[in-house]
Coordinates of C-alpha atoms in Angstrom, one line a residue:
Chain A
M1 CA 19.4 -35.2 -7.4
T2 CA 15.7 -36.1 -8.0
S3 CA 13.6 -33.8 -10.0
D4 CA 11.1 -33.8 -7.0
L5 CA 13.8 -32.3 -4.8
Q6 CA 14.8 -29.8 -7.4
A7 CA 11.2 -28.7 -7.8
A8 CA 10.8 -28.4 -4.1
M9 CA 13.8 -26.2 -3.8
R10 CA 12.6 -24.0 -6.6
Q11 CA 9.2 -23.7 -5.0
S12 CA 10.7 -22.9 -1.6
V13 CA 12.3 -19.8 -3.1
I14 CA 9.2 -18.8 -5.0
D15 CA 7.2 -19.1 -1.8
G16 CA 9.8 -17.1 0.1
D17 CA 9.8 -19.9 2.7
A18 CA 13.3 -19.6 4.2
R19 CA 12.7 -22.4 6.7
R20 CA 11.6 -24.8 4.0
A21 CA 14.6 -23.8 1.8
A22 CA 17.0 -24.4 4.7
E23 CA 15.3 -27.7 5.5
L24 CA 15.8 -28.9 1.8
A25 CA 19.4 -27.8 2.0
Q26 CA 19.8 -30.1 5.0
Q27 CA 18.3 -32.9 3.0
V28 CA 20.9 -32.3 0.3
L29 CA 23.7 -32.5 2.8
A30 CA 22.2 -35.7 4.4
A31 CA 22.0 -37.4 1.1
G32 CA 25.5 -36.4 0.2
L33 CA 24.5 -34.5 -2.9
D34 CA 26.5 -31.8 -4.5
P35 CA 25.6 -28.5 -2.8
L36 CA 26.7 -26.4 -5.8
Q37 CA 24.4 -28.4 -8.1
A38 CA 21.6 -27.9 -5.6
I39 CA 22.0 -24.1 -5.7
D40 CA 22.3 -23.8 -9.5
E41 CA 19.6 -26.3 -10.4
G42 CA 17.3 -26.0 -7.4
Y43 CA 17.2 -22.5 -5.9
V44 CA 18.5 -20.3 -8.7
P45 CA 15.6 -21.2 -11.1
G46 CA 13.2 -20.2 -8.3
L47 CA 14.8 -16.8 -7.9
R48 CA 14.9 -16.2 -11.6
H49 CA 11.1 -17.0 -11.8
V50 CA 10.4 -14.5 -9.0
G51 CA 12.6 -11.9 -10.7
D52 CA 10.7 -12.3 -14.0
R53 CA 7.3 -12.1 -12.3
F54 CA 8.4 -9.0 -10.3
A55 CA 9.6 -7.3 -13.5
S56 CA 6.3 -8.0 -15.2
G57 CA 4.4 -6.6 -12.2
E58 CA 2.8 -9.9 -11.2
M59 CA 4.7 -10.2 -7.9
F60 CA 5.1 -7.7 -5.0
L61 CA 8.4 -6.3 -3.7
P62 CA 8.1 -8.1 -0.3
E63 CA 7.6 -11.4 -2.1
M64 CA 10.8 -10.8 -4.0
M65 CA 12.7 -10.0 -0.8
L66 CA 11.4 -13.1 0.9
A67 CA 12.6 -15.1 -2.1
A68 CA 16.0 -13.6 -1.9
R69 CA 16.1 -14.3 1.9
A70 CA 15.1 -17.9 1.4
M71 CA 17.9 -18.3 -1.1
Q72 CA 20.4 -16.8 1.3
E73 CA 19.3 -19.1 4.1
A74 CA 19.7 -22.2 1.9
I75 CA 23.2 -21.1 0.8
K76 CA 24.1 -20.5 4.5
V77 CA 23.3 -24.2 5.2
L78 CA 25.3 -25.4 2.2
E79 CA 28.3 -23.2 2.6
P80 CA 30.3 -25.4 5.1
E81 CA 29.9 -28.4 2.8
M82 CA 31.1 -26.4 -0.2
A83 CA 34.1 -25.3 1.7
R84 CA 34.9 -28.9 2.8
R85 CA 34.7 -30.0 -0.8
A86 CA 36.9 -27.0 -1.7
T87 CA 34.2 -26.0 -4.3
Q88 CA 32.9 -22.5 -4.4
R89 CA 29.8 -21.2 -5.9
Q90 CA 30.8 -19.5 -9.1
V91 CA 30.7 -15.9 -8.3
L92 CA 29.3 -13.8 -11.2
G93 CA 31.4 -10.9 -10.0
R94 CA 32.5 -8.9 -7.1
V95 CA 30.5 -5.7 -6.4
V96 CA 31.4 -2.8 -4.0
L97 CA 28.3 -0.8 -3.1
G98 CA 27.7 2.3 -1.0
T99 CA 25.7 5.5 -0.6
V100 CA 27.9 8.6 -1.1
S101 CA 29.2 10.8 1.6
G102 CA 26.6 13.3 3.0
D103 CA 23.7 10.9 2.2
I104 CA 22.3 8.3 4.6
H105 CA 19.5 7.0 2.4
E106 CA 19.9 3.3 2.0
I107 CA 16.6 1.5 1.4
G108 CA 17.2 1.2 -2.4
K109 CA 20.9 0.4 -2.0
N110 CA 20.1 -2.4 0.4
L111 CA 17.5 -3.9 -1.9
V112 CA 20.1 -3.9 -4.7
A113 CA 22.7 -5.5 -2.4
M114 CA 20.2 -8.3 -1.4
M115 CA 19.2 -9.0 -5.0
L116 CA 22.8 -9.0 -6.3
E117 CA 23.9 -11.4 -3.5
A118 CA 21.0 -13.7 -4.1
S119 CA 21.8 -13.7 -7.8
G120 CA 25.3 -14.9 -7.3
F121 CA 27.4 -11.8 -6.9
E122 CA 29.8 -11.3 -4.0
V123 CA 28.7 -8.0 -2.5
H124 CA 30.8 -5.7 -0.3
D125 CA 28.4 -3.1 1.1
L126 CA 30.2 0.0 2.5
G127 CA 27.0 1.3 4.0
V128 CA 26.0 5.0 3.9
D129 CA 27.8 8.3 4.1
V130 CA 30.8 6.7 2.4
P131 CA 33.9 8.9 1.8
I132 CA 34.7 9.2 -1.9
D133 CA 38.1 7.5 -1.8
R134 CA 36.7 4.5 0.2
F135 CA 35.0 3.2 -3.0
A136 CA 38.4 2.9 -4.8
E137 CA 40.2 1.5 -1.7
K138 CA 37.6 -1.2 -1.3
A139 CA 37.5 -2.0 -5.0
R140 CA 41.2 -2.5 -5.1
E141 CA 41.2 -4.5 -1.8
V142 CA 38.6 -7.0 -3.1
D143 CA 39.5 -6.9 -6.8
A144 CA 36.0 -5.7 -7.6
D145 CA 34.4 -5.9 -11.0
V146 CA 31.7 -3.4 -10.4
V147 CA 31.3 -0.4 -8.1
G148 CA 27.7 0.7 -7.4
V149 CA 27.2 4.2 -6.2
S150 CA 23.9 5.3 -4.7
A151 CA 22.6 8.9 -4.0
L152 CA 19.1 10.1 -3.3
L153 CA 19.7 13.8 -3.1
T154 CA 20.3 16.3 -5.9
T155 CA 23.0 17.8 -3.7
T156 CA 24.8 14.5 -3.2
M157 CA 24.4 12.9 -6.7
T158 CA 27.3 15.1 -7.9
S159 CA 29.5 12.9 -5.7
Q160 CA 28.8 10.0 -8.1
R161 CA 30.9 11.8 -10.6
T162 CA 33.6 12.3 -8.0
V163 CA 33.7 8.6 -7.3
V164 CA 34.1 7.8 -11.0
Q165 CA 37.0 10.3 -11.1
A166 CA 38.5 8.8 -8.0
L167 CA 38.4 5.3 -9.6
E168 CA 40.1 6.7 -12.6
R169 CA 42.8 8.4 -10.6
A170 CA 43.4 5.1 -8.8
G171 CA 44.0 3.5 -12.2
L172 CA 41.0 1.1 -11.7
R173 CA 39.1 2.3 -14.8
P174 CA 37.9 1.1 -17.2
K175 CA 38.4 -2.4 -15.7
V176 CA 36.2 -1.7 -12.8
R177 CA 32.7 -0.8 -14.1
V178 CA 30.5 1.7 -12.4
M179 CA 26.8 1.6 -12.0
V180 CA 24.8 4.4 -10.4
G181 CA 21.3 4.6 -8.8
G182 CA 19.0 6.8 -6.8
A183 CA 15.7 8.7 -7.5
P184 CA 17.3 11.8 -9.3
V185 CA 19.6 9.6 -11.4
T186 CA 18.9 9.1 -15.1
R187 CA 20.6 7.4 -18.0
G188 CA 21.6 10.8 -19.2
W189 CA 23.3 11.6 -15.9
A190 CA 25.1 8.2 -15.9
E191 CA 26.4 8.9 -19.4
E192 CA 27.4 12.5 -18.5
I193 CA 29.6 11.4 -15.5
G194 CA 31.1 8.5 -17.4
A195 CA 29.4 5.7 -15.5
D196 CA 28.7 2.5 -17.3
G197 CA 25.0 2.2 -16.5
Y198 CA 22.1 3.0 -14.2
S199 CA 19.0 1.2 -13.2
E200 CA 15.6 2.2 -11.9
D201 CA 15.2 -0.7 -9.5
A202 CA 16.9 -3.7 -7.8
V203 CA 15.9 -6.2 -10.5
G204 CA 17.2 -3.9 -13.2
A205 CA 20.4 -3.5 -11.2
V206 CA 21.0 -7.3 -11.3
V207 CA 20.4 -7.3 -15.1
L208 CA 22.8 -4.4 -15.5
A209 CA 25.5 -6.0 -13.2
R210 CA 25.3 -9.2 -15.2
Q211 CA 25.8 -7.3 -18.4
L212 CA 28.7 -5.3 -17.0
V213 CA 30.6 -8.5 -16.0
G214 CA 29.7 -10.2 -19.3
A215 CA 27.4 -12.8 -17.6
A216 CA 24.2 -11.7 -19.4
Chain B
L1 CA 8.0 20.8 25.4
V2 CA 5.5 20.5 22.5
A3 CA 3.2 22.9 24.3
L4 CA 5.9 25.6 24.2
A5 CA 5.4 25.9 20.4
P6 CA 2.7 28.5 19.6
S7 CA -0.6 27.4 18.0
R8 CA -0.5 30.5 15.8
F9 CA 2.3 32.7 14.5
E10 CA 3.0 35.2 11.7
L11 CA 5.6 35.3 9.0
H12 CA 6.8 38.7 7.8
A13 CA 7.3 39.3 4.1
R14 CA 9.4 42.0 2.4
N15 CA 6.0 43.5 1.3
P16 CA 4.0 43.8 4.6
E17 CA 0.8 43.1 2.7
R18 CA 2.1 39.7 1.9
G19 CA 2.7 38.7 5.5
L20 CA 1.2 35.3 6.5
V21 CA -0.6 33.8 9.4
F22 CA -0.2 30.1 10.3
G23 CA -2.8 28.7 12.6
D24 CA -6.4 29.6 13.4
R25 CA -8.4 29.0 10.2
H26 CA -5.9 30.4 7.8
L27 CA -4.7 28.4 4.8
V28 CA -1.3 29.4 3.3
I29 CA -0.5 28.0 -0.1
G30 CA 3.2 27.3 -0.8
A31 CA 4.7 26.5 -4.2
V32 CA 6.7 23.4 -5.1
G33 CA 10.1 23.0 -3.6
G34 CA 13.1 20.9 -4.4
P35 CA 12.7 18.8 -7.6
A36 CA 15.7 17.7 -9.5
F37 CA 14.1 18.1 -13.0
V38 CA 12.0 20.6 -14.9
P39 CA 9.8 19.8 -17.9
D40 CA 7.7 21.9 -20.2
L41 CA 5.8 21.1 -23.4
D42 CA 8.3 22.8 -25.6
R43 CA 11.6 21.5 -24.4
G44 CA 10.7 18.3 -22.5
R45 CA 12.3 17.1 -19.3
R46 CA 15.7 18.4 -18.3
A47 CA 17.9 18.7 -15.2
G48 CA 17.2 21.7 -13.0
N49 CA 19.2 24.7 -13.9
I50 CA 19.5 28.3 -12.8
A51 CA 17.8 29.8 -15.9
D52 CA 14.7 27.7 -15.4
F53 CA 14.9 28.4 -11.7
E54 CA 14.7 32.1 -12.3
A55 CA 11.8 31.8 -14.9
Y56 CA 9.9 29.5 -12.5
V57 CA 10.3 32.0 -9.6
R58 CA 9.0 34.7 -11.8
V59 CA 5.8 32.8 -12.7
I60 CA 5.3 32.0 -9.0
G61 CA 5.6 35.8 -8.4
A62 CA 2.9 36.4 -11.0
L63 CA 0.4 34.0 -9.4
D64 CA -1.4 35.6 -6.4
V65 CA -3.0 32.3 -5.3
I66 CA 0.5 31.2 -4.3
H67 CA 1.2 32.9 -1.0
Q68 CA 4.7 31.5 -0.3
E69 CA 7.6 30.3 -2.4
G70 CA 8.6 26.7 -1.5
G71 CA 12.4 26.8 -0.9
G72 CA 13.6 26.8 -4.5
P73 CA 11.1 25.4 -7.0
L74 CA 13.8 23.3 -8.6
E75 CA 17.4 22.5 -7.9
P76 CA 19.9 24.5 -10.1
T77 CA 22.2 21.5 -10.7
D78 CA 24.3 23.5 -13.1
L79 CA 25.7 25.5 -10.2
P80 CA 28.3 24.3 -7.7
V81 CA 26.7 22.6 -4.7
E82 CA 28.7 24.6 -2.1
T83 CA 27.5 28.0 -3.2
R84 CA 24.3 27.3 -5.1
H85 CA 22.1 28.3 -2.2
L86 CA 23.5 31.8 -2.4
D87 CA 22.4 32.3 -6.0
M88 CA 19.0 30.8 -5.1
Y89 CA 18.5 33.1 -2.2
R90 CA 19.5 36.2 -4.1
L91 CA 16.9 35.5 -6.8
L92 CA 14.2 34.6 -4.3
A93 CA 14.9 37.7 -2.2
T94 CA 15.0 40.1 -5.2
L95 CA 12.3 38.7 -7.5
L96 CA 9.6 38.1 -4.9
D97 CA 8.0 40.3 -2.3
K98 CA 6.2 37.3 -0.8
T99 CA 7.8 35.0 1.8
W100 CA 10.1 32.3 0.6
Q101 CA 11.5 29.2 2.2
C102 CA 15.2 28.5 2.8
L103 CA 17.0 25.2 2.6
A104 CA 17.6 23.1 5.7
S105 CA 20.5 20.8 4.9
G106 CA 23.1 22.1 7.4
R107 CA 24.1 25.2 9.4
T108 CA 25.6 27.2 6.5
V109 CA 22.6 27.2 4.2
V110 CA 20.3 28.4 7.1
D111 CA 22.8 31.0 8.4
D112 CA 23.2 32.5 5.0
A113 CA 19.4 32.6 4.5
I114 CA 19.0 34.4 7.8
E115 CA 21.5 37.0 6.7
V116 CA 19.7 37.4 3.3
A117 CA 16.4 37.8 5.2
C118 CA 17.8 40.4 7.5
L119 CA 19.3 42.4 4.6
T120 CA 16.1 42.2 2.6
R121 CA 14.0 43.5 5.4
G122 CA 16.6 45.8 6.9
V123 CA 16.3 44.2 10.4
D124 CA 18.8 42.6 12.7
R125 CA 18.8 39.0 13.9
D126 CA 17.0 39.9 17.2
R127 CA 14.2 41.5 15.3
L128 CA 14.1 38.7 12.8
A129 CA 13.6 36.3 15.8
R130 CA 10.7 38.4 17.0
E131 CA 9.2 38.8 13.5
P132 CA 10.3 35.7 11.6
S133 CA 10.5 35.8 7.8
L134 CA 11.9 32.4 6.9
M135 CA 10.5 28.9 7.1
T136 CA 12.0 25.6 6.0
I137 CA 11.0 22.0 5.7
V138 CA 13.0 19.5 7.9
N139 CA 12.4 15.9 6.9
S140 CA 13.2 13.1 9.2
N141 CA 14.9 10.2 7.6
S142 CA 12.2 7.7 8.4
P143 CA 12.1 5.3 10.2
L144 CA 13.1 7.1 13.3
R145 CA 16.1 9.0 12.3
L146 CA 17.0 12.7 11.8
D147 CA 20.2 13.0 9.8
G148 CA 23.2 15.3 10.6
P149 CA 22.5 18.1 8.1
M150 CA 18.8 18.2 8.9
S151 CA 19.5 18.3 12.6
E152 CA 21.9 21.2 12.2
G153 CA 19.4 23.0 10.0
L154 CA 16.6 22.6 12.5
I155 CA 18.8 23.7 15.4
E156 CA 20.1 26.8 13.5
M157 CA 16.5 27.8 12.5
A158 CA 15.4 27.4 16.1
T159 CA 18.4 29.4 17.4
Y160 CA 17.2 32.4 15.4
G161 CA 13.5 31.8 16.1
Q162 CA 12.6 30.9 12.5
P163 CA 9.7 28.5 12.0
V164 CA 10.3 24.9 10.9
V165 CA 7.9 22.5 9.2
A166 CA 8.7 19.2 10.9
T167 CA 7.9 16.6 8.3
P168 CA 8.5 12.9 8.7
F169 CA 9.1 11.1 5.4
T170 CA 6.6 8.4 6.1
L171 CA 5.8 6.3 3.0
A172 CA 3.8 3.4 4.4
G173 CA 5.1 0.0 3.4
A174 CA 8.7 1.2 3.1
M175 CA 9.5 3.6 5.9
T176 CA 6.6 2.7 8.2
P177 CA 4.3 -0.3 8.7
A178 CA 2.0 -0.9 5.8
T179 CA -1.0 0.2 7.8
L180 CA -2.3 3.8 8.2
A181 CA -2.5 3.5 11.9
G182 CA 1.1 2.4 12.2
A183 CA 2.3 5.0 9.7
L184 CA 0.5 7.8 11.6
A185 CA 1.7 6.7 15.0
Q186 CA 5.2 6.8 13.6
Q187 CA 4.7 10.1 11.9
N188 CA 3.4 11.6 15.1
A189 CA 6.4 10.4 17.1
E190 CA 8.9 11.7 14.6
A191 CA 7.1 15.1 14.1
L192 CA 6.7 15.7 17.8
F193 CA 10.3 14.8 18.4
M194 CA 11.4 17.5 16.0
V195 CA 9.0 20.0 17.6
A196 CA 10.4 19.2 21.0
L197 CA 14.0 19.4 19.8
A198 CA 13.4 23.0 18.5
Q199 CA 11.9 23.9 21.9
I200 CA 14.9 22.7 23.7
V201 CA 17.1 25.0 21.5
R202 CA 14.8 28.0 21.9
P203 CA 11.5 27.7 23.8
G204 CA 8.7 29.2 21.8
T205 CA 10.2 28.5 18.3
P206 CA 7.2 28.4 16.0
M207 CA 6.7 25.0 14.4
V208 CA 4.4 23.5 11.9
Y209 CA 3.4 19.8 12.3
G210 CA 4.2 18.3 8.9
G211 CA 2.2 15.4 7.5
F212 CA 3.4 13.7 4.4
T213 CA 2.2 10.2 5.0
S214 CA 1.4 8.3 1.7
N215 CA 2.1 4.8 0.6
V216 CA 4.4 3.0 -1.8
D217 CA 3.3 0.7 -4.6
M218 CA 3.9 -2.7 -3.0
R219 CA 4.6 -4.2 -6.5
S220 CA 7.6 -1.9 -7.3
G221 CA 8.4 0.0 -4.1
S222 CA 7.8 3.3 -5.9
P223 CA 6.1 6.0 -3.9
A224 CA 2.4 6.7 -4.7
F225 CA 0.7 10.0 -4.1
G226 CA -2.8 11.5 -4.1
T227 CA -4.0 8.0 -3.1
P228 CA -7.0 7.2 -0.9
E229 CA -4.5 6.3 1.8
F230 CA -2.9 9.8 1.4
V231 CA -6.3 11.4 1.8
K232 CA -7.1 9.5 5.0
A233 CA -3.6 10.2 6.4
A234 CA -3.9 13.9 5.6
I235 CA -7.3 14.2 7.4
A236 CA -6.0 12.2 10.4
T237 CA -2.9 14.4 10.4
G238 CA -5.1 17.4 11.0
Q239 CA -6.6 15.7 14.0
L240 CA -3.2 14.8 15.4
A241 CA -1.9 18.3 14.9
R242 CA -4.9 19.9 16.6
R243 CA -4.4 17.5 19.5
S244 CA -0.9 18.9 20.0
G245 CA -2.1 22.5 19.4
L246 CA 0.0 23.0 16.4
P247 CA -0.6 24.4 12.9
H248 CA -0.1 21.7 10.3
R249 CA 1.2 21.1 6.8
S250 CA -0.4 19.1 4.1
S251 CA 0.6 18.8 0.4
N252 CA -0.7 18.8 -3.2
V253 CA 0.9 15.7 -4.5
T254 CA 0.7 13.3 -7.5
G255 CA 2.8 10.4 -8.8
S256 CA 1.9 11.1 -12.4
P257 CA 4.9 11.2 -14.8
T258 CA 3.3 13.9 -16.9
V259 CA 0.6 16.6 -16.8
D260 CA -2.4 14.6 -17.6
A261 CA -5.7 13.5 -16.2
Q262 CA -3.9 11.5 -13.4
A263 CA -2.0 14.5 -12.4
A264 CA -5.2 16.5 -12.2
Y265 CA -7.2 14.0 -10.2
E266 CA -4.5 13.1 -7.8
S267 CA -3.8 16.8 -7.1
E268 CA -7.5 17.5 -6.7
M269 CA -7.8 14.6 -4.2
S270 CA -4.8 16.0 -2.3
I271 CA -6.1 19.6 -2.3
W272 CA -9.5 18.5 -1.1
A273 CA -7.9 16.3 1.6
S274 CA -5.8 19.2 2.8
V275 CA -8.8 21.5 3.0
L276 CA -11.0 19.0 4.8
A277 CA -8.1 18.4 7.2
G278 CA -8.0 22.1 8.0
A279 CA -4.3 22.5 6.9
S280 CA -2.5 25.7 7.8
L281 CA 0.1 25.2 5.0
L282 CA -0.6 23.5 1.7
Y283 CA 3.0 22.9 0.7
Q284 CA 4.1 21.7 -2.7
G285 CA 0.9 23.5 -3.6
A286 CA 1.7 24.2 -7.2
G287 CA 4.0 22.7 -9.8
W288 CA 4.8 19.4 -8.1
L289 CA 4.8 16.4 -10.5
E290 CA 6.2 12.9 -10.8
G291 CA 6.3 12.2 -7.0
G292 CA 8.3 15.4 -6.5
L293 CA 11.1 14.6 -9.0
T294 CA 10.0 17.4 -11.3
A295 CA 8.7 20.9 -11.2
S296 CA 6.6 21.4 -14.3
F297 CA 5.7 24.8 -15.8
E298 CA 2.4 23.5 -17.1
K299 CA 1.5 21.8 -13.8
L300 CA 2.2 25.1 -12.0
I301 CA -0.6 26.7 -14.0
L302 CA -3.0 23.7 -13.7
D303 CA -2.5 23.8 -9.9
A304 CA -3.0 27.5 -9.7
E305 CA -6.3 27.0 -11.4
L306 CA -7.3 24.2 -9.0
L307 CA -6.2 26.4 -6.0
Q308 CA -8.0 29.5 -7.3
Q309 CA -11.1 27.4 -7.6
M310 CA -10.6 26.0 -4.1
A311 CA -10.1 29.5 -2.7
E312 CA -13.5 30.4 -4.3
V313 CA -15.1 27.3 -2.8
L314 CA -13.9 28.4 0.7
A315 CA -15.3 31.9 0.3
P316 CA -18.6 32.2 2.3
V317 CA -21.9 32.4 0.5
P318 CA -23.6 35.7 1.3
V319 CA -27.2 35.4 2.1
D320 CA -29.1 38.7 2.4
A321 CA -32.0 40.5 0.7
E322 CA -29.7 41.7 -2.2
A323 CA -28.2 38.2 -2.7
L324 CA -31.6 36.4 -2.5
G325 CA -32.8 38.6 -5.4
L326 CA -36.5 37.9 -4.7
E327 CA -37.5 41.0 -6.5
A328 CA -35.6 39.9 -9.6
I329 CA -37.3 36.5 -9.4
A330 CA -40.7 38.2 -9.2
A331 CA -39.9 40.6 -12.0
V332 CA -38.7 38.0 -14.5
G333 CA -41.5 35.7 -13.6
P334 CA -42.3 32.3 -15.0
G335 CA -40.6 31.4 -18.3
G336 CA -38.4 34.5 -18.7
H337 CA -34.6 34.7 -18.3
F338 CA -32.2 36.7 -16.1
F339 CA -29.6 37.8 -18.7
G340 CA -31.2 41.3 -18.9
S341 CA -32.4 41.6 -15.4
P342 CA -31.1 44.7 -13.5
H343 CA -30.1 42.4 -10.7
T344 CA -27.9 40.5 -13.2
L345 CA -26.6 43.6 -14.9
A346 CA -25.5 45.0 -11.5
R347 CA -23.1 42.1 -10.8
F348 CA -22.6 39.8 -13.8
E349 CA -18.9 40.6 -14.3
T350 CA -17.9 39.5 -10.8
A351 CA -20.8 37.1 -10.0
F352 CA -18.9 33.9 -10.7
Y353 CA -15.3 32.7 -10.6
Q354 CA -13.6 33.4 -13.9
P355 CA -11.2 30.5 -14.7
M356 CA -7.7 31.0 -16.0
L357 CA -7.4 27.7 -17.7
S358 CA -10.8 26.1 -18.2
D359 CA -12.3 26.2 -21.7
W360 CA -16.1 26.4 -21.6
R361 CA -16.8 27.0 -25.3
S362 CA -18.7 24.7 -27.6
F363 CA -16.8 21.9 -29.3
E364 CA -16.8 23.6 -32.7
A365 CA -15.5 26.9 -31.3
W366 CA -12.8 25.0 -29.4
Q367 CA -11.9 23.0 -32.5
E368 CA -11.7 26.0 -34.7
D369 CA -9.3 27.7 -32.2
G370 CA -6.8 24.8 -32.5
S371 CA -8.3 22.0 -30.3
R372 CA -5.9 22.9 -27.4
T373 CA -6.0 20.7 -24.3
A374 CA -5.7 22.2 -20.9
T375 CA -2.0 21.3 -20.8
E376 CA -1.4 23.1 -24.1
R377 CA -3.4 26.1 -22.8
A378 CA -1.3 26.1 -19.6
N379 CA 1.8 26.2 -21.7
R380 CA 0.6 29.5 -23.3
I381 CA -0.4 30.9 -20.0
W382 CA 2.9 30.5 -18.1
K383 CA 4.8 31.9 -21.1
Q384 CA 2.5 34.9 -21.1
L385 CA 2.8 35.4 -17.3
L386 CA 6.6 35.1 -17.6
A387 CA 6.7 37.7 -20.3
E388 CA 4.5 40.1 -18.5
F389 CA 6.0 39.7 -15.0
V390 CA 7.1 42.9 -13.4
E391 CA 9.6 42.6 -10.6
P392 CA 8.3 44.1 -7.4
P393 CA 10.2 47.3 -6.5
L394 CA 13.3 46.9 -4.3
D395 CA 15.4 49.6 -2.9
D396 CA 18.7 49.8 -4.8
G397 CA 20.7 49.8 -1.6
I398 CA 19.2 46.4 -0.6
A399 CA 19.9 44.9 -4.0
E400 CA 23.5 46.0 -3.8
A401 CA 23.8 44.8 -0.2
L402 CA 22.5 41.4 -1.3
D403 CA 24.9 41.2 -4.2
A404 CA 27.8 42.2 -2.0
F405 CA 26.9 39.6 0.6
V406 CA 26.6 36.8 -2.0
Q407 CA 30.0 37.7 -3.5
R408 CA 31.6 37.8 0.0
R409 CA 30.2 34.5 1.0
K410 CA 31.3 32.9 -2.3
R411 CA 34.8 34.0 -1.6
E412 CA 34.7 32.8 1.9
I413 CA 33.3 29.4 0.9
A414 CA 36.1 29.1 -1.8
E415 CA 38.6 29.8 0.9
G416 CA 37.1 27.1 3.0
R417 CA 35.3 29.3 5.6

């Protein structure tokens, strides 16, 4: 793979240009290059750059979302070829995500899902108003490494504790790690309910998830 | 349907003198409602709990510039979720003789509030519908959704004729387009939808058009408050509400993480915007901090000071022979002073607004007295108000009836009823 092509792929993600990212992925396929290498050496460095600049306040949230979307579009193009070669993108970990029952707030949770996916996690998003036991069921079904529990309301955040307890009852802890998020959630709360971590935003959630699966 | 909602209505307090008018040119100031955390200078930031809840309500009771309590100044997260509203209502109903707001998240919390209001005023539900006492904030889950619990709460309030503040949660850039025009168009649609829904349930249900449009920080996605965009949205909200013939709600908001200069200027911006907009209800009027995540004791005092000053700004300027004081001007003449003039002596004690928090002494006097900032002075003031607060008289029979009701409901809820 030429360094020009790599640089172009990286730039397409930084620019949040999904069409360009997909077009470059087509070029990779046409040239018979390794799709996995294209992702890891082309697109991922672009996303990492965007994540760093977002964290330092130099880039805006919509730019980060566009970058993640561009990355996803490129992967979509490359996926059939990866399947044909029986290679798989190395999944950093499997994450089950959801907003607890009684709560339908999802903007933050959706941003986390998008960033995790773009960063190489396999994400199973249960959506909103998720019954407590559903988290454990799904975690068992997909052999999850991490369960992410979102709650925006002071009246629903207590269910984050119930989810941790349900995972314990199901015998999934401590193997399955738990991260919690939402406006009223703090580090102290995460510790109190026995969760393994919390994050203030989607970029922080990716950093945390990487730590939890030992990929930091 | 929207036209069925009255342009003016009254809210009846336990103490008739503390009844409120929404609409016309009245401005009702409501306290902070709903935060998850509570900070003060002595103990720092902690999760909301029932002891702080009670103390906070007492300080609200002590501040006359706050006309209405805001639906629980902080969430007592140390109490079980299922029954926490009952403990909150019992304290609000007994410690305050002004009106208080109830919660809106579901049928049960509204129905229990209606019972508490009836018991406190000694009226039945029919009379409560004719003379409403409760009010609540119903937020739509923007964009364009009203969730199950909030729908139930709105319908239950309307069923019993209690007013609802229909407030879309429109933070531009995240929950609406990133333009004020788009945000306001969406706010208007969501607010009027809620007003219409209440009229379908019970025609004539009093409603307040809620405006809460602000913007997010497009770098981080965090909500921002007291911004120039908030000010413009608040003023436009007043125009939209008047177009629909409804009283409207504005807010005293700030995104500052602590009680500092930012908290003060964002709050002052919000308060001025609300006044210029002609708001009927200035909700989150005192205590709100950190984008609504915390209810601060010191901010409560800072806001009370800002609001008292604004109340004074809104008082008319008398202009008559006495006020003009032409005789005094002639008597003192060129080069004299007015400290000893009979005109001054007749009115000096009440001539000007006396601040609760401001310090106007010389630098040296301030320094010798400990160099205390406004926030540090506010800390002393709320503690003093709390220590001196006298509970308004309440008939023993009412207090007992409230206790009995709370006990009965807790049993019923434990039994799954």
